[in-house]
Every structure is written in structure tokens, then in C-alpha cells.
Coordinates of C-alpha atoms in Angstrom, one line a residue:
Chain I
X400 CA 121.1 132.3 117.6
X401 CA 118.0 130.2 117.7
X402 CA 117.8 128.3 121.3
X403 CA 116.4 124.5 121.0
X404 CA 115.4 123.4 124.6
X405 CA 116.8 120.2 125.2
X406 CA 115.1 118.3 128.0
X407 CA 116.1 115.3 127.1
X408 CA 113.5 114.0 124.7
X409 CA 113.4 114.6 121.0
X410 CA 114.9 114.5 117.6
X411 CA 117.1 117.4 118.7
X412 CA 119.6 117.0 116.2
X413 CA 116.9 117.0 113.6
X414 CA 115.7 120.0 114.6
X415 CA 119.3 121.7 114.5
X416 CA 119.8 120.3 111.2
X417 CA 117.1 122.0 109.7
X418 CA 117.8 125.7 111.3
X419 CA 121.6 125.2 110.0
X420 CA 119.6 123.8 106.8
X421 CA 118.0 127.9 106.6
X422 CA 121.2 129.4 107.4
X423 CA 120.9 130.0 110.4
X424 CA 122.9 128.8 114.0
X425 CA 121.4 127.0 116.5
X426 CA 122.2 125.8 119.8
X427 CA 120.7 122.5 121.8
X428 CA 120.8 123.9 125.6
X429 CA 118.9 122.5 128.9
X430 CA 120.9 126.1 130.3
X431 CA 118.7 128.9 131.0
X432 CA 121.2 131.7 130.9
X433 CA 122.2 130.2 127.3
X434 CA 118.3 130.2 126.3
X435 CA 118.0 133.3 127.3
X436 CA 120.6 134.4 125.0
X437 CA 119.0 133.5 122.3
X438 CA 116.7 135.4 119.6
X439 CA 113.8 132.3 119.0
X440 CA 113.3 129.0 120.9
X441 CA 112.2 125.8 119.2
X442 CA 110.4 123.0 121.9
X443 CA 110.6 120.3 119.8
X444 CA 109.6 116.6 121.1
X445 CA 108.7 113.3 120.3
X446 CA 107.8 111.6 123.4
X447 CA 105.3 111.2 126.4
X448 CA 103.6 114.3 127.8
X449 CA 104.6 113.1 131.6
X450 CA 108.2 112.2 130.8
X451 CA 108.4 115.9 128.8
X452 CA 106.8 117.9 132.1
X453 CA 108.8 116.0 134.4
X454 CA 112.6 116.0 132.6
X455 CA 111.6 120.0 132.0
X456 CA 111.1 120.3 135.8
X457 CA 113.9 117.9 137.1
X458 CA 116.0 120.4 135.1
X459 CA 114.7 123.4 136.8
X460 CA 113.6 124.8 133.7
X461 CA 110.0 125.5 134.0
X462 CA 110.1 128.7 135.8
X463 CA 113.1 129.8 133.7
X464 CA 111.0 129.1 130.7
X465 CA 108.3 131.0 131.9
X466 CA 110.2 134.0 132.8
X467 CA 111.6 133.8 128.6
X468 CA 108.1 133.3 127.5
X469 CA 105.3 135.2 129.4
X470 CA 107.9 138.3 130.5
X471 CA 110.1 139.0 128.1
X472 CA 107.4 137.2 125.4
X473 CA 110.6 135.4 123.3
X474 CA 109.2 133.7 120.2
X475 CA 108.9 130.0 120.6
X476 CA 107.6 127.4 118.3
X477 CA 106.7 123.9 120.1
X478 CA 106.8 121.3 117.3
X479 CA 104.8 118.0 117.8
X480 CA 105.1 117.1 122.3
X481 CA 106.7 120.1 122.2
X482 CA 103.7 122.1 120.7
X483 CA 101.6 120.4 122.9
X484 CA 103.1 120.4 126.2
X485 CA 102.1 124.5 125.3
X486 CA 98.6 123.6 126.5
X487 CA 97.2 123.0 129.9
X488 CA 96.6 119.4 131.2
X489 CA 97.1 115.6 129.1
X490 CA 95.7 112.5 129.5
X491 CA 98.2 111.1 127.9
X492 CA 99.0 107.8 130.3
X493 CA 97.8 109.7 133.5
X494 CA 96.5 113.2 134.2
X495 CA 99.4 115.8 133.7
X496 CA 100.0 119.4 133.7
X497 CA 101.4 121.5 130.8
X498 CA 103.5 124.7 130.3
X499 CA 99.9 126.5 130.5
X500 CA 101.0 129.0 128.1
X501 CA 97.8 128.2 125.7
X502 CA 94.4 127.1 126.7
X503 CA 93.4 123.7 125.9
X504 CA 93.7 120.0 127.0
X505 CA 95.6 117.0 125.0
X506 CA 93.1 114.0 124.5
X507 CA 93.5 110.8 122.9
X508 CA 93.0 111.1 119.4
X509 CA 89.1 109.2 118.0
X510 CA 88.5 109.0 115.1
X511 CA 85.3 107.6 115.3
X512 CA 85.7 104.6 112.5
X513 CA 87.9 101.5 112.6
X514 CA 89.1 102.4 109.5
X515 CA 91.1 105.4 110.5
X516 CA 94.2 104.2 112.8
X517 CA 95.9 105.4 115.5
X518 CA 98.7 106.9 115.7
X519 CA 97.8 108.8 113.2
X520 CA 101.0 108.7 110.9
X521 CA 101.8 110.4 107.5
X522 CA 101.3 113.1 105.7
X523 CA 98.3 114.9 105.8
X524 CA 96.8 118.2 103.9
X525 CA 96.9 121.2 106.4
X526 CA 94.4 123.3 105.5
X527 CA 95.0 127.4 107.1
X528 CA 92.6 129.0 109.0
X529 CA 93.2 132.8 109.9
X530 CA 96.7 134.3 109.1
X531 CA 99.5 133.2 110.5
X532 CA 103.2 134.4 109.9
X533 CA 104.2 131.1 109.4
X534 CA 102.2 129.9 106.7
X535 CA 103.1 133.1 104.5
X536 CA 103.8 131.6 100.9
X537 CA 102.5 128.2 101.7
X538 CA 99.6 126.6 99.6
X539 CA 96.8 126.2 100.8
X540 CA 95.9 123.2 101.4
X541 CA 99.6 121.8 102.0
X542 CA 100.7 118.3 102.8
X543 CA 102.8 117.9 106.2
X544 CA 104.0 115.2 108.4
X545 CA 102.4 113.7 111.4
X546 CA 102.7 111.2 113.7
X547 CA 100.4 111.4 117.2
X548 CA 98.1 109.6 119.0
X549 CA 97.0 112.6 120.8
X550 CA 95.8 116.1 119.6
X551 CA 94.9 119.2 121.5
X552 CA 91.8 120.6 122.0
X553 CA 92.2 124.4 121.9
X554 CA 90.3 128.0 121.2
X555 CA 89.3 128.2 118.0
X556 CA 90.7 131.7 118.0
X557 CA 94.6 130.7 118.5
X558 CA 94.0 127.7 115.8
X559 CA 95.6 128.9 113.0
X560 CA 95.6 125.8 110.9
X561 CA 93.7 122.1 110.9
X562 CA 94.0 118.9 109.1
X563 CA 91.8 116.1 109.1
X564 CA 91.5 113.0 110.4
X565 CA 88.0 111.5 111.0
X566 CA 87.4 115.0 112.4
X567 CA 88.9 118.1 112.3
X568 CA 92.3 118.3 114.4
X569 CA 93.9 121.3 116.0
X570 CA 97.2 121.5 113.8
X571 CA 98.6 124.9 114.4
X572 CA 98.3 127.3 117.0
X573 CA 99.4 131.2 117.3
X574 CA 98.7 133.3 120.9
X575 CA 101.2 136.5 120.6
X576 CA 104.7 135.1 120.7
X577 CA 103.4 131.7 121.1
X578 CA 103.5 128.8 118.0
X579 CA 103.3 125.6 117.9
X580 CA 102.6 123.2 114.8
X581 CA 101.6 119.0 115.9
X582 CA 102.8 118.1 112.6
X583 CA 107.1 118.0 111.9
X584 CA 107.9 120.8 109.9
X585 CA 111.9 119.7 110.3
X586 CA 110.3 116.1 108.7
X587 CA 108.1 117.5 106.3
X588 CA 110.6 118.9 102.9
X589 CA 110.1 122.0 101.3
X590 CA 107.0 123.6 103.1
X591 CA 108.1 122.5 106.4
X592 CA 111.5 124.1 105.9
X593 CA 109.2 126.9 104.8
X594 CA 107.0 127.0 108.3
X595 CA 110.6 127.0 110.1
X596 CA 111.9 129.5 108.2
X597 CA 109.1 132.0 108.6
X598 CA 109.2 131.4 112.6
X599 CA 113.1 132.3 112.2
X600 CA 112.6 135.5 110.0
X601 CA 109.0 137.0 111.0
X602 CA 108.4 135.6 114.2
Chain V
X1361 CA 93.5 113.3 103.6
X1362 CA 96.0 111.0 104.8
X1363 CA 98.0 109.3 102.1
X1364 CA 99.6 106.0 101.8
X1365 CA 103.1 106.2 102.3
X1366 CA 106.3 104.7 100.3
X1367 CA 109.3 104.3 103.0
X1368 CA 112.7 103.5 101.4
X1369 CA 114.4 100.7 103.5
X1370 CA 118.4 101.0 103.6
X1371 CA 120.1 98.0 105.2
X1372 CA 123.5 99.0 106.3
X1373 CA 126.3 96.6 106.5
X1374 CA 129.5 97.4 109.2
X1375 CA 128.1 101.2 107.9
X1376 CA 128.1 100.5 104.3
X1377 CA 124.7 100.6 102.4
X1378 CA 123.8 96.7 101.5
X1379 CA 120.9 95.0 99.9
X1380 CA 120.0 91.9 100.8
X1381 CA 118.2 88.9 99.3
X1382 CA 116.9 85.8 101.3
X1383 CA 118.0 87.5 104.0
X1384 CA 121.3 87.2 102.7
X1385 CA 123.9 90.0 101.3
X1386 CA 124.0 90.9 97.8
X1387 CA 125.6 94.1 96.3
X1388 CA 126.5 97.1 97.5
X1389 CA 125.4 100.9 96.3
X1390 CA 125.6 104.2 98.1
X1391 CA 123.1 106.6 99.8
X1392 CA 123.1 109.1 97.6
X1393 CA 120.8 107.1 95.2
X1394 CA 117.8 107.8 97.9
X1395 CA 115.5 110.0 95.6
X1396 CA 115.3 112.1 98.8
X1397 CA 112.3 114.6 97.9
X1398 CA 109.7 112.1 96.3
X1399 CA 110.1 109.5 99.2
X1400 CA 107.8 110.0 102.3
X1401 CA 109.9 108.2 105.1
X1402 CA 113.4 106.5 105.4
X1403 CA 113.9 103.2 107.5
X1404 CA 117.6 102.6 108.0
X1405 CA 118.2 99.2 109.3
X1406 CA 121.9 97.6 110.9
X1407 CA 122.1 94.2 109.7
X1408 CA 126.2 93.8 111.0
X1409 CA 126.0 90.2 112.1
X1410 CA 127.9 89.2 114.9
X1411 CA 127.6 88.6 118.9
X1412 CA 128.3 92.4 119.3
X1413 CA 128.9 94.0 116.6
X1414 CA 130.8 97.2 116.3
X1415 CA 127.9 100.0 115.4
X1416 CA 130.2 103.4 115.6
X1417 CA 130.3 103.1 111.6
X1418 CA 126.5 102.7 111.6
X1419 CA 125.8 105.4 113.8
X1420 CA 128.5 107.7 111.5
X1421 CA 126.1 106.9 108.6
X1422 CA 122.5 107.5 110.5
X1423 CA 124.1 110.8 111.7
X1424 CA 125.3 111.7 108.4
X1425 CA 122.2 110.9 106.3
X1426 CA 120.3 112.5 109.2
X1427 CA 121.5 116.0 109.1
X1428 CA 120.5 116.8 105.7
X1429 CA 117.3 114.6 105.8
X1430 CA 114.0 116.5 106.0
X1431 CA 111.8 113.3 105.5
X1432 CA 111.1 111.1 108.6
X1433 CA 113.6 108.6 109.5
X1434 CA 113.0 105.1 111.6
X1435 CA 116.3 103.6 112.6
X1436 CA 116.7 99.7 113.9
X1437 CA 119.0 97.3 114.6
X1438 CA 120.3 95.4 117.7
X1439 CA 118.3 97.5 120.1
X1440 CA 117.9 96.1 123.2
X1441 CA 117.8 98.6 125.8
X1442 CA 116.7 101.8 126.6
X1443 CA 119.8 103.2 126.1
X1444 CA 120.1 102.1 122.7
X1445 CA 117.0 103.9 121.3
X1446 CA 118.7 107.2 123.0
X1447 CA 121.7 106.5 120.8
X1448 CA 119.4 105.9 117.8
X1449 CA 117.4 109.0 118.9
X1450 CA 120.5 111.2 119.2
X1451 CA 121.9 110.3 115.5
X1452 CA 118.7 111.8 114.5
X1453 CA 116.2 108.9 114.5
X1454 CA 112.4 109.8 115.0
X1455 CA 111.4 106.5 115.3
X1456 CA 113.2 103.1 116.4
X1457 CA 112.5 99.8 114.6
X1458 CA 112.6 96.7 116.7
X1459 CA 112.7 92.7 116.0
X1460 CA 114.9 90.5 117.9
X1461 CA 115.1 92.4 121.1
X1462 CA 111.0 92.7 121.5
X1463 CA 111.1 88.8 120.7
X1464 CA 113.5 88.3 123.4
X1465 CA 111.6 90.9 125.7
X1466 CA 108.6 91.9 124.8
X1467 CA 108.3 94.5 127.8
X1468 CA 111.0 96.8 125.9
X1469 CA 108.2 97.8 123.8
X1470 CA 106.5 99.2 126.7
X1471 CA 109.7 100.9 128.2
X1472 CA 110.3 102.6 125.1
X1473 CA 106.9 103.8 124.4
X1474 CA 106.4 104.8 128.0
X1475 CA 109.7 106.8 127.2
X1476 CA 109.3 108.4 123.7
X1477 CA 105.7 107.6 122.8
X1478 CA 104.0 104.7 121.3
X1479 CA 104.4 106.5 117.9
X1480 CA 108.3 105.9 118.1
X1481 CA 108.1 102.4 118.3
X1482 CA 107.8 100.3 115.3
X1483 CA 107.6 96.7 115.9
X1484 CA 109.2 94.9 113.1
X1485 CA 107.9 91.2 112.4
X1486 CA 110.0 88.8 110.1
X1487 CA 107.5 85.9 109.5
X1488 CA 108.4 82.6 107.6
X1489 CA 105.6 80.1 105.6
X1490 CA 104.9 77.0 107.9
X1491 CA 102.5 73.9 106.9
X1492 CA 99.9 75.3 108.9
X1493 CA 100.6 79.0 108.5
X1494 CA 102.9 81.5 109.5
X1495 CA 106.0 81.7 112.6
X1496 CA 108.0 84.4 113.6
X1497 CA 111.5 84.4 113.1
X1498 CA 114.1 86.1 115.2
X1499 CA 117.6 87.1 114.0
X1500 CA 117.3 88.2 111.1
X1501 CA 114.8 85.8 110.0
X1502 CA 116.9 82.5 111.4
X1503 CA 115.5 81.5 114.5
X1504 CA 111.8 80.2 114.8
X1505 CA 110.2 82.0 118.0
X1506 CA 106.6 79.8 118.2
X1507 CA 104.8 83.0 117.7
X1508 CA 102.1 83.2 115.4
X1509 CA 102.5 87.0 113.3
X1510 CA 99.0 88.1 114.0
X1511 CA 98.8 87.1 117.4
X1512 CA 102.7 88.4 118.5
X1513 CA 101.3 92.0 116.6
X1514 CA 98.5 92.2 118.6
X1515 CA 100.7 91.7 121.6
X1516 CA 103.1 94.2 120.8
X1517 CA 100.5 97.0 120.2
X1518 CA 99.0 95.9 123.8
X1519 CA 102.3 96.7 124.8
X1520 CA 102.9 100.0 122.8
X1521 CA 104.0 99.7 119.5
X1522 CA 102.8 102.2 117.5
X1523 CA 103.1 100.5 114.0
X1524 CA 103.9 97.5 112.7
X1525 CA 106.5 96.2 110.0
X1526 CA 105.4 92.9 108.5
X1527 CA 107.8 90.7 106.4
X1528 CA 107.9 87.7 104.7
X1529 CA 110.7 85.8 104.8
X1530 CA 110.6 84.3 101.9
X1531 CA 109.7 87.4 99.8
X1532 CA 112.9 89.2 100.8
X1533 CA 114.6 90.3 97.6
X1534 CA 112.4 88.2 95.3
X1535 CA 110.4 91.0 93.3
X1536 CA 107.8 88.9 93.0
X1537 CA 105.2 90.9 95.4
X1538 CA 104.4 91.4 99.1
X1539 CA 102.9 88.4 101.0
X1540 CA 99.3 89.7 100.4
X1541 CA 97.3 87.2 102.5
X1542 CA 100.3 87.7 105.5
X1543 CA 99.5 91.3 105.7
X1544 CA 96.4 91.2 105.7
X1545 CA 96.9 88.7 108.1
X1546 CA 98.3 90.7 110.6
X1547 CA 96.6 94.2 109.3
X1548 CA 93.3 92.9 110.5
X1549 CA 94.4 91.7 114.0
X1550 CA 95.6 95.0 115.5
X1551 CA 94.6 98.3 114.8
X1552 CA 98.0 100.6 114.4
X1553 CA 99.3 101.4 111.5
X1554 CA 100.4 98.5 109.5
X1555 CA 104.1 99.2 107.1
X1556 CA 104.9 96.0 104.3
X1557 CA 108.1 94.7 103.2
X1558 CA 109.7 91.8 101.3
X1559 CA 108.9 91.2 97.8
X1560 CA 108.3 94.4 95.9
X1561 CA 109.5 94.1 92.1
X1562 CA 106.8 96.8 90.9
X1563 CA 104.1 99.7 91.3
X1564 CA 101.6 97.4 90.7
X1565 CA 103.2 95.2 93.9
X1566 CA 102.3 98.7 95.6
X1567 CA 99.1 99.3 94.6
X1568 CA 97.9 95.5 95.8
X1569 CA 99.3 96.0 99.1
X1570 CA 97.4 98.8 99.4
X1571 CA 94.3 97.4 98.5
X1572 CA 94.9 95.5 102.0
X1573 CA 92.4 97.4 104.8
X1574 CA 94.9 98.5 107.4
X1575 CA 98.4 99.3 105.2
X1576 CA 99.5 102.7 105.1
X1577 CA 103.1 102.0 103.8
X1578 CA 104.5 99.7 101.5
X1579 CA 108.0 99.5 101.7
X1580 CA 110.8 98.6 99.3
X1581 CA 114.6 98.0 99.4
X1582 CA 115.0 97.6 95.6
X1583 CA 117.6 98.9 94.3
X1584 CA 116.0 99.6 91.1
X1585 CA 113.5 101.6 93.6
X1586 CA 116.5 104.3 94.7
X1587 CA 117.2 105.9 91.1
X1588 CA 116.7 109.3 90.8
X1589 CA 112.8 109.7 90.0
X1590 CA 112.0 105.7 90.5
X1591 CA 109.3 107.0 93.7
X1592 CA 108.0 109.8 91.7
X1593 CA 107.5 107.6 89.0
X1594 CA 106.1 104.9 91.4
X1595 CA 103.6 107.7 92.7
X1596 CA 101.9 108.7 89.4
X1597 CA 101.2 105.1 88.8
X1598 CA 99.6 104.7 92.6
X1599 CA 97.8 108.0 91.9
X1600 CA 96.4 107.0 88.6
X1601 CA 95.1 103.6 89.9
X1602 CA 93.4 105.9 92.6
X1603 CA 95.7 105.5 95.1
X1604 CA 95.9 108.2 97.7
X1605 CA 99.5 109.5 97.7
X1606 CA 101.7 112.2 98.3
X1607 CA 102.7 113.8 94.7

């Protein structure tokens, strides 16, 4: 059973669809006990960093989460907010804390020329850096679905994948039992179905 | 590098695929003629007239086409509250679209970017030809507002939207091509991204509205645009006038 943490925010259902999509069941659970009965959790999320941190915490699920994560190291792939509430502080509208569960800080996204917008929406080539589980038999560069106005600035060590966009973003992340992609795999056709189905089988 | 995008627009009428043409209803098809793996993104649009129309049926059909949809999918319609994007959001939207109810109150754009991110709001602008330019129509392109497109998109991005949907009234259903000077228009006064509908009869319609600094989609709701292959087809042509597009 693959756990996808429902706090509220997010194309949940989307999400869902896709896992049942692979074959496999899903649940959509804010319960802790249920989480914790599962194999994989998904943090998925489209939303506000603030509004993600603080519906996690006003349902009690933070330390919960934690426990799932750091102790008993459950694999868990944040997708989009999800994959970056992972990190450690936002500046998205305000100052706010993340999960902490990867280094790095979510910042506005500049591309440096008026010519680039933001958000930055579409597909864009994801190009792999390092080995990652979840890109196994994925080309190389591979087109993928984004849509952010912020990005996260990480350890080059736990990036496991970029894509461009004026500069180089942060697109995927791997630390030990920790993933996280900022692009949609669940919106992004065959190679995203791929990504997710690599997270369910070899994570 | 990011590529131009073609979204497929489906106008759903009481829950029943519908095209439309002046605005006005003209035949009926059904959604399996989306040519789901060649199209980058999917707007669904309610267009049940009415002073409260019944959307169960509507919401049927988003959930439906949602749950074995891997592209990304913007869903509008009579949203005028919060509470209404949650709906939308639970049937499996990722993004909302909104017209009528930003023109009536513009701070909704805020409340629903301050809830889901300004990337989930799509402000959709239905603009009709005056003698001195361009006005912004409400309901479903009927009402005049007093708003001038470029300056109404600029507001809405101040507020939060996170892209903008530009119309021409009087290109809906025609074939005859997007409102070039329009989008531009409205392309150059904010500095989202920019999506363009109303009017597109051909690939070549695509490829000008891409030549406009600031588009990233060009959208159709041709019918003759959902056979099977009609975007792939539509994407080799963008790709060999050296368009930037996903194959």
C-alpha cells in the first residue's frame, strides 16, 4: 500500500490515479497510524510553502512524519511543494520552516532575463546527474512537467537531476530514503509514470 | 529548454463535451477524441449557462477524464469562492481557470494564489474589438466590464495570477487565426506566462502566435484539432518552422 499524505493541499487524486495507473493501491490519509502502515509515501502538493507547513502541523502530523521518515527511514517521494517543503526554510510569501529532512532553502526563482517568465510552466528537458533509482531506463535528457515560481537551492551531492531555466535549477533530489522531483511526474506521460514507478518498485 | 506548449480546450455543456462558436453552442463530440499523448496540457471549461447551474455532471466528467489523465489539467467555470477551486482541485484539477468571478472580485485571485500558489491560477480574459481598442467582457463574453485587457492582466498578475488566457471575442470558432496584435497586446504588459485562444483554423495560426514575445501556449478548441494524431501532426509542422516543442 503506497501512503499519499493528504494535508489538505494538492492534486491528491491525481496522484492516486497514477499509482492505481502502475498497478498498484494507494491510499489518501492525513492518519498517521494509516501512514505508517504503508510501504512508500508520496508528499505531493501544489500550493504555498506556509499553508503546506502549517495544514501539516494543524494536523499533528509533523512529528508523526518525522518518526516514519528519519527512524524507521520509509521511502518518500515529495513531488513539486511536496518535494520542496523537504528542505529547510522558504521565502515563499514570508520566511517559513520546512520538514528539514534535506539541506537547502526555497528561493524565488530569477532567471536573469525578461524573456524567461515566471512561473516557470511546461515541459522542460531534465537532464540526470549521478544515479538515481528513479531515473533507471529514462533518456537522458528527458522532457518533464513543471510549473513553479520557486526552486530549491540544495547540495550538489543529493541533486540527482537539473533542468534549465536561465540557470541551472535543482530538479531532483535523493538523500537515503529521501526523493523528491519539482517537476510532476503524475502530469508528465510515459517517463513520469516511469519516475513513479521506479520510486514504487526500487525505492 | 522550455517548449511552447499546445493545450486542448474542452467546453463542457450540463457535462457534455460542446464546442462553441461566437460564443455560442455548436455541435457536440465526445472526450475520447482528445489525442491524449501528443497534447501538453488540457483546459476543461463549464460553460452551463444559468443563474446556478447544476455542475454535479461537470464535476462527474473532470473526475472521469482526470483519473486516467497524465497531462496537466486547468479546470474553470463559475468559480467564485474558495471553496470552489477545492471542488475543482479535488476532481483532479492542477490549476483553476477564472473570468467572471475575478471581474466581479478581483481579490479572489489573491485568495486563491495565497491558497494553492500563484501557478494555480490562470486568469482568463475574454476581450471584444472597440473603436478605440479593446474591453473586457464578462459572462461569457456578454457583458462589457470598462477594463482595458492589458491593463486588467497586469492587475491580476499584481494580484497573483500566475498566467494569463487571452481571447478574442470575436475570433471564437472562426479559424481564421488568433488576435495577433491582442496578445501581443497583453503579452507585453505583464510578465507571466501568456496562453492564446480564439481563432485557430491551422498550424501556421500556431506558429504566428508563437512568434509573439511572451506566449508559451497557443490554445485550440477545434474540433478538427482533437482527431487522433491532429497535435502530433500540428507539432512536426511547429518543429520544422523552428518552433520549440514537445515531440
Amino acid at each position: 500500500m503506497i501512503g499519499i499524505i493528504d494535508y489538505g493541499l494538492g492534486n491528491l487524486r491525481s496522484v492516486l490515479g497514477a499509482v492505481e495507473k502502475l498497478g498498484q493501491s494507494g491510499v489518501i490519509s492525513a492518519n498517521p497510524g494509516e501512514l505508517s502502515g504503508c510501504e512508500k509515501l508520496i508528499l505531493p502538493g501544489v500550493g504555498a510553502f506556509g499553508d503546506g507547513m502549517g495544514n501539516l502541523a494543524a494536523r499533528g502530523m509533523i512529528e508523526p512524519l518525522n518518526k516514519l521518515v528519519r527512524l524507521d527511514r520509509k521511502p518518500i517521494l515529495g513531488i513539486c511543494l511536496g518535494f520542496q517543503l523537504l528542505a529547510e526554510t522558504s521565502e515563499e510569501f514570508g520566511a517559513h520552516e520546512g520538514l528539514g529532512w534535506i539541506p537547502g532553502h526555497v528561493k524565488r526563482i530569477r532567471p536573469g532575463t525578461d524573456a524567461l517568465r515566471v512561473p516557470h510552466v511546461g515541459w522542460n528537458d531534465f537532464e540526470k546527474a549521478g544515479d538515481c533509482i528513479l531515473f533507471d531506463d529514462i533518456p537522458d535528457p528527458a522532457l518533464f512537467y513543471f510549473v513553479h515560481s520557486y526552486h530549491l537551492e540544495t547540495d550538489p551531492g543529493i541533486t540527482v537531476g537539473t533542468c534549465t531555466y536561465g540557470r541551472p535549477l535543482c530538479a531532483a533530489v535523493q538523500s537515503g530514503n529521501v526523493f523528491g522531483t519539482q517537476f510532476h511526474p503524475e502530469k508528465s506521460q510515459q517517463y513520469g509514470l516511469k519516475v513513479l514507478q521506479n520510486f514504487l518498485e526500487r525505492a | 529548454m522550455l517548449r511552447k506548449r499546445i493545450i486542448t480546450v474542452l467546453t463542457l455543456n450540463d457535462g457534455t463535451l460542446f464546442r462553441t462558436k461566437l460564443f455560442k453552442p455548436d455541435y457536440r463530440y465526445t472526450l475520447n477524441f482528445v489525442d491524449a499523448w501528443s497534447v501538453d496540457e488540457i483546459a476543461i471549461l463549464d460553460v452551463t449557462r444559468g443563474d446556478h447551474p447544476d455542475r454535479d455532471k461537470f464535476f462527474k466528467a473532470v473526475s472521469e477524464f482526470a483519473r486516467t489523465c497524465f497531462v496537466p489539467i486547468s479546470v474553470g467555470g463559475g468559480i467564485r469562492k474558495l471553496e470552489d477551486v477545492a471542488r475543482y482541485m479535488d476532481a483532479g484539477a492542477d490549476k483553476v481557470v477564472i473570468n467572471t468571478g475575478a471581474v466581479e472580485n478581483p481579490h479572489l485571485i489573491e485568495d486563491i494564489a495565497g491558497a494553492y500558489g500563484q501557478q494555480c491560477v490562470v486568469l482568463s480574459i475574454d476581450a471584444a474589438k472597440t473603436d478605440d481598442g479593446y474591453e473586457v467582457m464578462s459572462h461569457f463574453g456578454a457583458k462589457p466590464t470598462g477594463h482595458d485587457p492589458a491593463t486588467w492582466a497586469k492587475y491580476g498578475e499584481a494580484l497573483g495570477a500566475g498566467e494569463i488566457m487571452i481571447t478574442a471575442v470575436e475570433r471564437d470558432g472562426a479559424l481564421q487565426g488568433y488576435d495577433l496584435g491582442l496578445c501581443a497586446e497583453v503579452a507585453k504588459a505583464v510578465s507571466v506566462p501568456v496562453q492564446v485562444l480564439g481563432g485557430c483554423g491551422n498550424w501556421q495560426h500556431m506558429t504566428q502566435a508563437f512568434e509573439v514575445p511572451g506566449v508559451s501556449a497557443a490554445c485550440t478548441q477545434n474540433i478538427y484539432h482533437f482527431t487522433e494524431q491532429s497535435i502530433a501532426s500540428a507539432k512536426k509542422f511547429l518543429a520544422g518552422k523552428g518552433v520549440a516543442v514537445r515531440a
